[in-house]
Tab-separated table of C-alpha atoms in Angstrom:
chain	number	residue	atom	x	y	z
A	9	UNK	CA	0.000	0.000	0.000
A	10	UNK	CA	1.327	3.423	-0.910
A	11	UNK	CA	2.349	5.711	1.969
A	12	UNK	CA	2.072	8.821	-0.197
A	13	UNK	CA	0.429	11.916	1.245
A	14	UNK	CA	1.088	15.622	0.603
A	15	UNK	CA	3.262	16.997	3.388
A	16	UNK	CA	2.283	19.860	5.635
A	17	UNK	CA	4.982	22.298	6.726
A	18	UNK	CA	5.196	20.595	10.140
A	19	UNK	CA	5.591	17.193	8.466
A	20	UNK	CA	8.245	18.600	6.133
A	21	UNK	CA	10.238	19.760	9.160
A	22	UNK	CA	10.026	16.345	10.812
A	23	UNK	CA	11.068	14.632	7.600
A	24	UNK	CA	14.076	16.939	7.217
A	25	UNK	CA	15.083	16.357	10.825
A	26	UNK	CA	15.708	12.688	10.101
A	27	UNK	CA	17.828	13.112	6.960
A	28	UNK	CA	21.341	11.942	7.879
A	29	UNK	CA	24.232	14.399	8.136
A	30	UNK	CA	22.285	17.588	7.389
A	31	UNK	CA	21.068	19.186	10.623
A	32	UNK	CA	22.166	18.990	14.266
A	33	UNK	CA	20.001	16.655	16.411
A	34	UNK	CA	17.240	18.576	18.178
A	35	UNK	CA	17.988	21.872	16.437
A	36	UNK	CA	15.248	24.405	15.742
A	37	UNK	CA	14.022	24.103	12.156
A	38	UNK	CA	11.612	26.321	10.234
A	39	UNK	CA	9.709	25.662	7.010
A	40	UNK	CA	8.314	27.874	4.275
A	41	UNK	CA	6.298	26.514	1.337
A	42	UNK	CA	7.699	28.482	-1.597
A	43	UNK	CA	6.396	26.622	-4.640
A	44	UNK	CA	4.990	28.872	-7.344
A	45	UNK	CA	4.744	26.257	-10.088
A	46	UNK	CA	1.851	24.110	-11.191
A	47	UNK	CA	2.887	20.600	-10.246
A	48	UNK	CA	4.646	20.455	-6.860
A	49	UNK	CA	4.955	21.467	-3.239
A	50	UNK	CA	8.328	23.084	-2.462
A	51	UNK	CA	9.477	23.527	1.145
A	52	UNK	CA	12.557	25.449	2.279
A	53	UNK	CA	13.741	23.980	5.578
A	54	UNK	CA	16.168	26.167	7.548
A	55	UNK	CA	18.193	25.575	10.718
A	56	UNK	CA	17.818	28.633	12.950
A	57	UNK	CA	21.202	28.380	14.664
A	58	UNK	CA	23.351	27.963	11.552
A	59	UNK	CA	21.236	29.331	8.714
A	60	UNK	CA	21.805	26.086	6.837
A	61	UNK	CA	18.895	25.207	4.544
A	62	UNK	CA	17.681	22.608	2.072
A	63	UNK	CA	14.784	22.195	-0.338
A	64	UNK	CA	12.170	19.441	-0.155
A	65	UNK	CA	10.268	19.142	-3.428
A	66	UNK	CA	7.227	16.894	-3.437
A	67	UNK	CA	5.263	15.989	-6.550
A	68	UNK	CA	1.500	16.420	-6.373
A	69	UNK	CA	-0.791	13.866	-8.038
A	70	UNK	CA	-2.470	16.623	-10.063
A	71	UNK	CA	-1.723	19.952	-11.753
A	72	UNK	CA	-2.371	22.873	-9.382
A	73	UNK	CA	-3.282	25.143	-12.288
A	74	UNK	CA	-6.323	22.923	-13.002
A	75	UNK	CA	-6.887	20.845	-9.857
A	76	UNK	CA	-7.576	17.202	-9.120
A	77	UNK	CA	-9.477	16.848	-12.400
A	78	UNK	CA	-6.033	16.776	-14.100
A	79	UNK	CA	-4.262	13.785	-12.491
A	80	UNK	CA	-0.517	13.308	-12.940
A	81	UNK	CA	1.847	10.430	-12.282
A	82	UNK	CA	4.031	10.635	-9.187
A	83	UNK	CA	6.763	8.753	-11.070
A	84	UNK	CA	7.809	12.122	-12.467
A	85	UNK	CA	9.560	12.737	-9.123
A	86	UNK	CA	11.788	9.712	-9.787
A	87	UNK	CA	12.408	10.928	-13.325
A	88	UNK	CA	13.349	14.381	-12.060
A	89	UNK	CA	15.688	13.009	-9.396
A	90	UNK	CA	17.444	10.648	-11.804
A	91	UNK	CA	17.729	13.366	-14.455
A	92	UNK	CA	19.275	15.751	-11.923
A	93	UNK	CA	21.814	13.116	-10.912
A	94	UNK	CA	22.789	12.500	-14.555
A	95	UNK	CA	22.989	16.244	-15.231
A	96	UNK	CA	25.060	16.796	-12.087
A	97	UNK	CA	27.456	14.060	-13.148
A	98	UNK	CA	28.004	15.850	-16.450
A	99	UNK	CA	27.765	19.445	-15.170
A	100	UNK	CA	28.562	19.490	-11.433
A	101	UNK	CA	28.532	23.291	-11.224
A	102	UNK	CA	25.308	23.826	-13.169
A	103	UNK	CA	22.605	21.884	-11.265
A	104	UNK	CA	21.603	21.676	-7.582
A	105	UNK	CA	23.031	18.786	-5.583
A	106	UNK	CA	20.529	16.023	-4.748
A	107	UNK	CA	20.817	14.754	-1.160
A	108	UNK	CA	18.069	12.124	-1.223
A	109	UNK	CA	15.035	10.791	-3.061
A	110	UNK	CA	12.016	9.157	-1.382
A	111	UNK	CA	9.949	7.141	-3.846
A	112	UNK	CA	7.048	6.552	-1.414
A	113	UNK	CA	6.507	10.280	-0.898
A	114	UNK	CA	7.565	11.324	-4.436
A	115	UNK	CA	10.025	13.622	-2.675
A	116	UNK	CA	13.429	14.964	-3.686
A	117	UNK	CA	15.770	16.633	-1.189
A	118	UNK	CA	18.190	19.030	-2.799
A	119	UNK	CA	20.502	21.984	-2.406
A	120	UNK	CA	18.877	25.313	-1.541
A	121	UNK	CA	19.603	28.021	-4.099
A	122	UNK	CA	18.201	30.959	-2.136
A	123	UNK	CA	21.196	33.097	-3.023
A	124	UNK	CA	20.090	32.859	-6.686
A	125	UNK	CA	16.928	34.204	-8.300
A	126	UNK	CA	14.701	32.693	-10.958
A	127	UNK	CA	16.072	33.898	-14.275
A	128	UNK	CA	12.665	34.960	-15.568
A	129	UNK	CA	12.403	37.438	-12.710
A	130	UNK	CA	15.949	38.633	-13.367
A	131	UNK	CA	15.171	39.331	-17.014
A	132	UNK	CA	11.950	41.142	-16.106
A	133	UNK	CA	14.104	43.317	-13.850
A	134	UNK	CA	16.363	43.847	-16.893
A	135	UNK	CA	19.441	42.342	-15.248
A	136	UNK	CA	22.314	41.102	-17.373
A	137	UNK	CA	24.139	37.817	-16.851
A	138	UNK	CA	27.465	37.802	-18.693
A	139	UNK	CA	28.274	34.142	-17.945
A	140	UNK	CA	24.851	32.678	-18.730
A	141	UNK	CA	25.434	31.908	-22.414
A	142	UNK	CA	28.654	30.024	-21.686
A	143	UNK	CA	27.060	28.162	-18.783
A	144	UNK	CA	23.890	27.070	-20.571
A	145	UNK	CA	25.748	26.351	-23.802
A	146	UNK	CA	28.055	24.022	-21.897
A	147	UNK	CA	25.145	22.424	-20.014
A	148	UNK	CA	23.310	21.725	-23.264
A	149	UNK	CA	26.406	20.397	-25.028
A	150	UNK	CA	27.462	18.060	-22.217
A	151	UNK	CA	23.997	16.750	-21.436
A	152	UNK	CA	22.821	16.282	-25.010
A	153	UNK	CA	26.095	14.819	-26.307
A	154	UNK	CA	26.843	12.343	-23.523
A	155	UNK	CA	23.288	10.965	-23.372
A	156	UNK	CA	23.071	10.488	-27.156
A	157	UNK	CA	24.285	7.836	-29.591
A	158	UNK	CA	27.125	10.217	-30.413
A	159	UNK	CA	28.721	10.095	-26.982
A	160	UNK	CA	27.207	7.177	-25.036
A	161	UNK	CA	27.475	3.440	-25.546
A	162	UNK	CA	24.517	2.839	-27.790
A	163	UNK	CA	23.217	-0.225	-25.977
A	164	UNK	CA	23.499	1.511	-22.611
A	165	UNK	CA	21.676	4.485	-24.111
A	166	UNK	CA	18.739	2.246	-25.044
A	167	UNK	CA	18.550	0.933	-21.481
A	168	UNK	CA	18.720	4.449	-20.041
A	169	UNK	CA	16.065	5.604	-22.472
A	170	UNK	CA	13.695	3.059	-20.952
A	171	UNK	CA	14.030	4.702	-17.549
A	172	UNK	CA	12.836	8.001	-18.968
A	173	UNK	CA	9.628	6.924	-20.632
A	174	UNK	CA	7.464	9.839	-19.461
A	175	UNK	CA	4.111	9.514	-21.252
A	176	UNK	CA	1.926	11.701	-19.059
A	177	UNK	CA	4.174	14.754	-19.048
A	178	UNK	CA	5.046	14.263	-22.715
A	179	UNK	CA	1.303	14.256	-23.394
A	180	UNK	CA	1.075	17.705	-21.792
A	181	UNK	CA	3.756	18.974	-24.168
A	182	UNK	CA	2.224	17.259	-27.187
A	183	UNK	CA	-1.122	18.932	-26.514
A	184	UNK	CA	-0.137	22.339	-25.169
A	185	UNK	CA	2.661	23.067	-27.652
A	186	UNK	CA	1.906	21.086	-30.801
A	187	UNK	CA	-1.898	20.942	-30.926
A	188	UNK	CA	-4.036	23.253	-28.786
A	189	UNK	CA	-2.607	26.613	-29.950
A	190	UNK	CA	-3.636	25.768	-33.517
A	191	UNK	CA	-7.313	25.126	-32.783
A	192	UNK	CA	-10.043	26.599	-30.582
A	193	UNK	CA	-9.174	24.370	-27.614
A	194	UNK	CA	-10.864	24.748	-24.238
A	195	UNK	CA	-7.473	24.857	-22.550
A	196	UNK	CA	-6.295	27.913	-24.489
A	197	UNK	CA	-5.978	31.198	-22.615
A	198	UNK	CA	-6.435	34.045	-25.096
A	199	UNK	CA	-6.924	37.699	-24.254
A	200	UNK	CA	-9.774	39.255	-26.218
A	201	UNK	CA	-7.561	41.862	-27.867
A	202	UNK	CA	-5.516	39.179	-29.670
A	203	UNK	CA	-8.405	36.857	-30.517
A	204	UNK	CA	-8.011	37.814	-34.171
A	205	UNK	CA	-4.373	36.652	-34.154
A	206	UNK	CA	-5.364	33.345	-32.565
A	207	UNK	CA	-8.029	32.781	-35.201
A	208	UNK	CA	-5.431	33.378	-37.901
A	209	UNK	CA	-3.292	30.647	-36.315
A	210	UNK	CA	-6.207	28.224	-36.395
A	211	UNK	CA	-6.848	28.847	-40.104
A	212	UNK	CA	-3.224	28.748	-41.307
A	213	UNK	CA	-2.762	25.326	-42.915
A	214	UNK	CA	0.772	26.111	-44.125
A	215	UNK	CA	1.786	26.848	-40.539
A	216	UNK	CA	0.055	23.667	-39.381
A	217	UNK	CA	2.148	21.689	-41.868
A	218	UNK	CA	5.361	22.942	-40.264
A	219	UNK	CA	3.967	22.291	-36.783
A	220	UNK	CA	3.146	18.731	-37.856
A	221	UNK	CA	6.797	18.186	-38.814
A	222	UNK	CA	7.944	19.502	-35.438
A	223	UNK	CA	5.339	17.428	-33.597
A	224	UNK	CA	6.498	14.285	-35.366
A	225	UNK	CA	10.098	14.970	-34.331
A	226	UNK	CA	9.009	15.454	-30.719
A	227	UNK	CA	7.113	12.168	-30.834
A	228	UNK	CA	9.676	10.013	-32.628
A	229	UNK	CA	13.217	11.454	-32.484
A	230	UNK	CA	14.834	9.987	-29.356
A	231	UNK	CA	18.195	11.702	-29.825
A	232	UNK	CA	19.191	12.503	-26.256
A	233	UNK	CA	17.966	12.927	-22.688
A	234	UNK	CA	16.139	16.243	-22.627
A	235	UNK	CA	15.354	18.462	-19.683
A	236	UNK	CA	11.993	18.829	-21.402
A	237	UNK	CA	10.951	22.187	-19.919
A	238	UNK	CA	14.069	24.355	-20.106
A	239	UNK	CA	12.567	27.830	-19.821
A	240	UNK	CA	13.883	30.756	-17.760
A	241	UNK	CA	11.583	29.738	-14.899
A	242	UNK	CA	13.595	26.508	-14.655
A	243	UNK	CA	16.909	28.309	-14.213
A	244	UNK	CA	18.245	29.827	-11.004
A	245	UNK	CA	20.849	32.473	-11.631
A	246	UNK	CA	23.162	35.127	-10.248
A	247	UNK	CA	25.969	36.989	-12.038
A	248	UNK	CA	28.556	34.256	-11.461
A	249	UNK	CA	26.382	31.136	-11.288
A	250	UNK	CA	23.706	29.309	-13.300
A	251	UNK	CA	21.716	26.341	-11.965
A	252	UNK	CA	19.246	24.320	-14.050
A	253	UNK	CA	16.330	22.929	-12.038
A	254	UNK	CA	13.021	21.052	-12.479
A	255	UNK	CA	13.711	18.365	-15.135
A	256	UNK	CA	10.493	16.466	-14.353
A	257	UNK	CA	9.535	16.587	-18.050
A	258	UNK	CA	12.777	14.740	-18.891
A	259	UNK	CA	12.571	12.160	-21.658
A	260	UNK	CA	14.531	11.035	-24.717
A	261	UNK	CA	13.653	13.424	-27.540
A	262	UNK	CA	15.014	15.777	-30.205
A	263	UNK	CA	17.967	17.862	-29.022
A	264	UNK	CA	16.618	21.011	-30.626
A	265	UNK	CA	13.649	21.042	-28.256
A	266	UNK	CA	15.806	21.983	-25.243
A	267	UNK	CA	17.950	24.426	-27.209
A	268	UNK	CA	14.858	26.014	-28.725
A	269	UNK	CA	13.253	26.405	-25.293
A	270	UNK	CA	16.175	28.525	-24.072
A	271	UNK	CA	16.175	30.686	-27.197
A	272	UNK	CA	12.387	31.101	-27.091
A	273	UNK	CA	12.345	32.374	-23.542
A	274	UNK	CA	15.069	34.922	-24.194
A	275	UNK	CA	13.017	36.146	-27.137
A	276	UNK	CA	9.772	36.219	-25.159
A	277	UNK	CA	11.539	38.657	-22.876
A	278	UNK	CA	12.764	40.508	-25.983
A	279	UNK	CA	9.111	40.964	-26.980
A	280	UNK	CA	8.175	41.890	-23.408
A	281	UNK	CA	10.485	44.902	-23.459
A	282	UNK	CA	7.483	46.689	-24.961
A	283	UNK	CA	6.318	46.901	-21.365
A	284	UNK	CA	9.459	46.735	-19.234
A	285	UNK	CA	11.693	49.285	-20.982
A	286	UNK	CA	10.919	52.901	-20.189
A	287	UNK	CA	12.069	54.481	-23.430
A	288	UNK	CA	13.342	53.728	-26.933
A	289	UNK	CA	17.011	53.852	-25.947
A	290	UNK	CA	16.744	51.502	-22.979
A	291	UNK	CA	14.560	49.108	-24.969
A	292	UNK	CA	17.076	49.016	-27.823
A	293	UNK	CA	19.961	48.496	-25.407
A	294	UNK	CA	18.393	45.603	-23.516
A	295	UNK	CA	17.108	43.968	-26.670
A	296	UNK	CA	20.623	44.119	-28.104
A	297	UNK	CA	21.857	42.308	-24.989
A	298	UNK	CA	19.172	39.624	-25.371
A	299	UNK	CA	19.915	39.085	-29.063
A	300	UNK	CA	23.625	38.812	-28.357
A	301	UNK	CA	22.839	36.277	-25.648
A	302	UNK	CA	20.739	34.247	-28.099
A	303	UNK	CA	23.651	34.178	-30.517
A	304	UNK	CA	26.168	33.380	-27.779
A	305	UNK	CA	24.075	30.490	-26.421
A	306	UNK	CA	24.135	28.786	-29.806
A	307	UNK	CA	27.806	29.618	-30.401
A	308	UNK	CA	28.918	28.235	-27.033
A	309	UNK	CA	26.755	25.172	-27.495
A	310	UNK	CA	28.069	24.461	-30.993
A	311	UNK	CA	31.718	25.014	-30.025
A	312	UNK	CA	31.452	22.687	-27.020
A	313	UNK	CA	29.400	20.093	-28.883
A	314	UNK	CA	31.865	19.882	-31.765
A	315	UNK	CA	34.790	19.573	-29.348
A	316	UNK	CA	33.061	16.748	-27.472
A	317	UNK	CA	32.249	14.978	-30.740
A	318	UNK	CA	35.850	15.242	-31.937
A	319	UNK	CA	37.321	13.992	-28.651
A	320	UNK	CA	34.694	11.579	-27.296
A	321	UNK	CA	32.640	10.358	-30.252
A	322	UNK	CA	31.845	6.650	-29.845
A	323	UNK	CA	30.629	5.798	-33.349
A	324	UNK	CA	33.139	5.339	-36.178
A	325	UNK	CA	30.569	5.983	-38.912
A	326	UNK	CA	29.594	9.307	-37.347
A	327	UNK	CA	33.194	10.463	-37.874
A	328	UNK	CA	32.644	10.436	-41.660
A	329	UNK	CA	33.793	13.798	-43.065
A	330	UNK	CA	30.891	16.193	-43.471
A	331	UNK	CA	28.469	14.361	-41.194
A	332	UNK	CA	29.135	16.563	-38.174
A	333	UNK	CA	28.365	19.695	-40.226
A	334	UNK	CA	25.208	18.067	-41.572
A	335	UNK	CA	24.060	17.119	-38.073
A	336	UNK	CA	24.640	20.607	-36.616
A	337	UNK	CA	22.929	22.282	-39.550
A	338	UNK	CA	19.814	20.189	-38.986
A	339	UNK	CA	20.006	20.745	-35.248
A	340	UNK	CA	20.012	24.519	-35.694
A	341	UNK	CA	16.924	24.284	-37.880
A	342	UNK	CA	15.159	22.091	-35.324
A	343	UNK	CA	16.085	24.538	-32.565
A	344	UNK	CA	14.595	27.462	-34.480
A	345	UNK	CA	11.378	25.574	-35.213
A	346	UNK	CA	10.914	24.425	-31.633
A	347	UNK	CA	11.693	27.933	-30.379
A	348	UNK	CA	8.871	29.234	-32.540
A	349	UNK	CA	6.414	26.646	-31.242
A	350	UNK	CA	7.384	27.484	-27.675
A	351	UNK	CA	6.777	31.190	-28.260
A	352	UNK	CA	3.369	30.722	-29.865
A	353	UNK	CA	2.215	28.421	-27.078
A	354	UNK	CA	3.121	30.991	-24.393
A	355	UNK	CA	0.819	33.608	-25.942
A	356	UNK	CA	-2.327	31.661	-26.802
A	357	UNK	CA	-1.965	28.391	-24.877
A	358	UNK	CA	-2.778	27.352	-21.329
A	359	UNK	CA	0.305	28.566	-19.445
A	360	UNK	CA	1.760	31.977	-20.297
A	361	UNK	CA	4.918	33.744	-19.089
A	362	UNK	CA	5.155	36.477	-16.471
A	363	UNK	CA	7.441	38.473	-18.777
A	364	UNK	CA	4.370	39.378	-20.836
A	365	UNK	CA	1.367	38.662	-18.611
A	366	UNK	CA	2.601	40.995	-15.860
A	367	UNK	CA	2.811	44.011	-18.166
A	368	UNK	CA	0.097	46.225	-16.688
A	369	UNK	CA	-0.302	48.560	-19.664
A	370	UNK	CA	-2.771	46.702	-21.905
A	371	UNK	CA	-1.534	48.451	-25.053
A	372	UNK	CA	2.094	47.546	-24.357
A	373	UNK	CA	1.092	44.007	-23.416
A	374	UNK	CA	-0.766	43.584	-26.696
A	375	UNK	CA	2.263	44.841	-28.657
A	376	UNK	CA	4.432	42.321	-26.812
A	377	UNK	CA	1.974	39.493	-27.475
A	378	UNK	CA	1.689	40.275	-31.169
A	379	UNK	CA	5.452	40.620	-31.508
A	380	UNK	CA	6.032	37.261	-29.807
A	381	UNK	CA	3.491	35.643	-32.138
A	382	UNK	CA	5.100	37.268	-35.176
A	383	UNK	CA	8.571	36.048	-34.224
A	384	UNK	CA	7.317	32.593	-33.249
A	385	UNK	CA	5.314	32.001	-36.413
A	386	UNK	CA	8.188	33.276	-38.559
A	387	UNK	CA	10.510	30.790	-36.885
A	388	UNK	CA	8.069	27.954	-37.512
A	389	UNK	CA	7.566	28.904	-41.162
A	390	UNK	CA	11.253	29.321	-41.995
A	391	UNK	CA	13.043	26.866	-39.709
A	392	UNK	CA	13.828	24.334	-42.455
A	393	UNK	CA	15.599	27.020	-44.501
A	394	UNK	CA	17.697	28.611	-41.713
A	395	UNK	CA	21.434	28.333	-42.299
A	396	UNK	CA	22.900	30.364	-39.420
A	397	UNK	CA	22.011	31.775	-36.006
A	398	UNK	CA	22.309	35.242	-37.546
A	399	UNK	CA	19.162	34.547	-39.578
A	400	UNK	CA	17.236	33.955	-36.354
A	401	UNK	CA	18.528	37.279	-34.993
A	402	UNK	CA	17.501	38.997	-38.215
A	403	UNK	CA	13.939	37.642	-37.976
A	404	UNK	CA	13.530	38.953	-34.424
A	405	UNK	CA	14.963	42.332	-35.410
A	406	UNK	CA	12.773	42.654	-38.496
A	407	UNK	CA	9.584	41.634	-36.700
A	408	UNK	CA	10.204	44.113	-33.888
A	409	UNK	CA	10.771	46.881	-36.396
A	410	UNK	CA	7.616	45.953	-38.290
A	411	UNK	CA	5.559	45.861	-35.088
A	412	UNK	CA	6.531	49.405	-34.130
A	413	UNK	CA	7.062	50.818	-37.566
A	414	UNK	CA	10.652	51.812	-36.909
A	415	UNK	CA	14.066	50.250	-36.527
A	416	UNK	CA	14.918	48.429	-33.265
């Protein structure tokens, strides 16, 4: 019989008290439930005398955004814990340390990152993070390469893939990113002032064709172990540190999905500068920073990925001259397409982003929404023709100029 039950704060404290080698026996502990996501309870447990703290993250059997009518598997807690351990092994400085995992309670105990902030908040505050592109580029390269057929024993990869079969959370992605935004779905969340743009999405069969190609890749291309939800709300950050969190959507899928998620969320904030920048000059300056970061993320990823391939590639046939260039060219195109799908979903789908939704000025918010849709749909339409990251930058620049009627 399962012993699962959602923890109260008092129960979280008692659980933490019995974790070996963390807190002094009998010490005063406090708990704060700090979860702001849709799927979990998150407790910060602190020791009063020392200030030492940890995080207890417990999966809920339903999505908080909907309620118990949307049940979810608790096995996602195991998937998240195992994904974090793999990611930590490959990137020890870029993920929180996992102290323990309790399968009965669907509970993961991990490092507290209270000295960081969620990156989405940092971007809304218009902070700049000079090391982020190198950090996330390295995280993506290491994780995607060493869990793929390029860098992992191919039989061991098949076995590992079986541990990350994640049908329920993949189903969320399949619906919310690759289906619902392109029809009048009950789950969509569309502000009245952009209803016309949503209806254009629903009627655009050429766009649907490109989305179908992307959806098929998500369903069938088991290239590497993905984080599966790598947006700026899943990254803790400070100027000298980046930590990737929350890989409960982890599964074996197309590499470009994770890369595209990072690029999409930088560009959602790019669109959101309609509301967060106070004047033309500050908007242009921060957008230039974001576009440079987009370019640097891809550049750092590609440089690291090629170096890993050259030094650690496990497959003789994949060393055939020209194949590496072919693979990276296709991966860039996939990344652009998935970035577009991610952007569209965040404007008309179920779950939006604070970057745009928290813009109080309705006129500025609408400009941001329409710009994000314009960039996203352009990415989807053109992804199979993109040859360089500079083309992605050019699309974002051109769409922002068209939206306002003047140059960025």
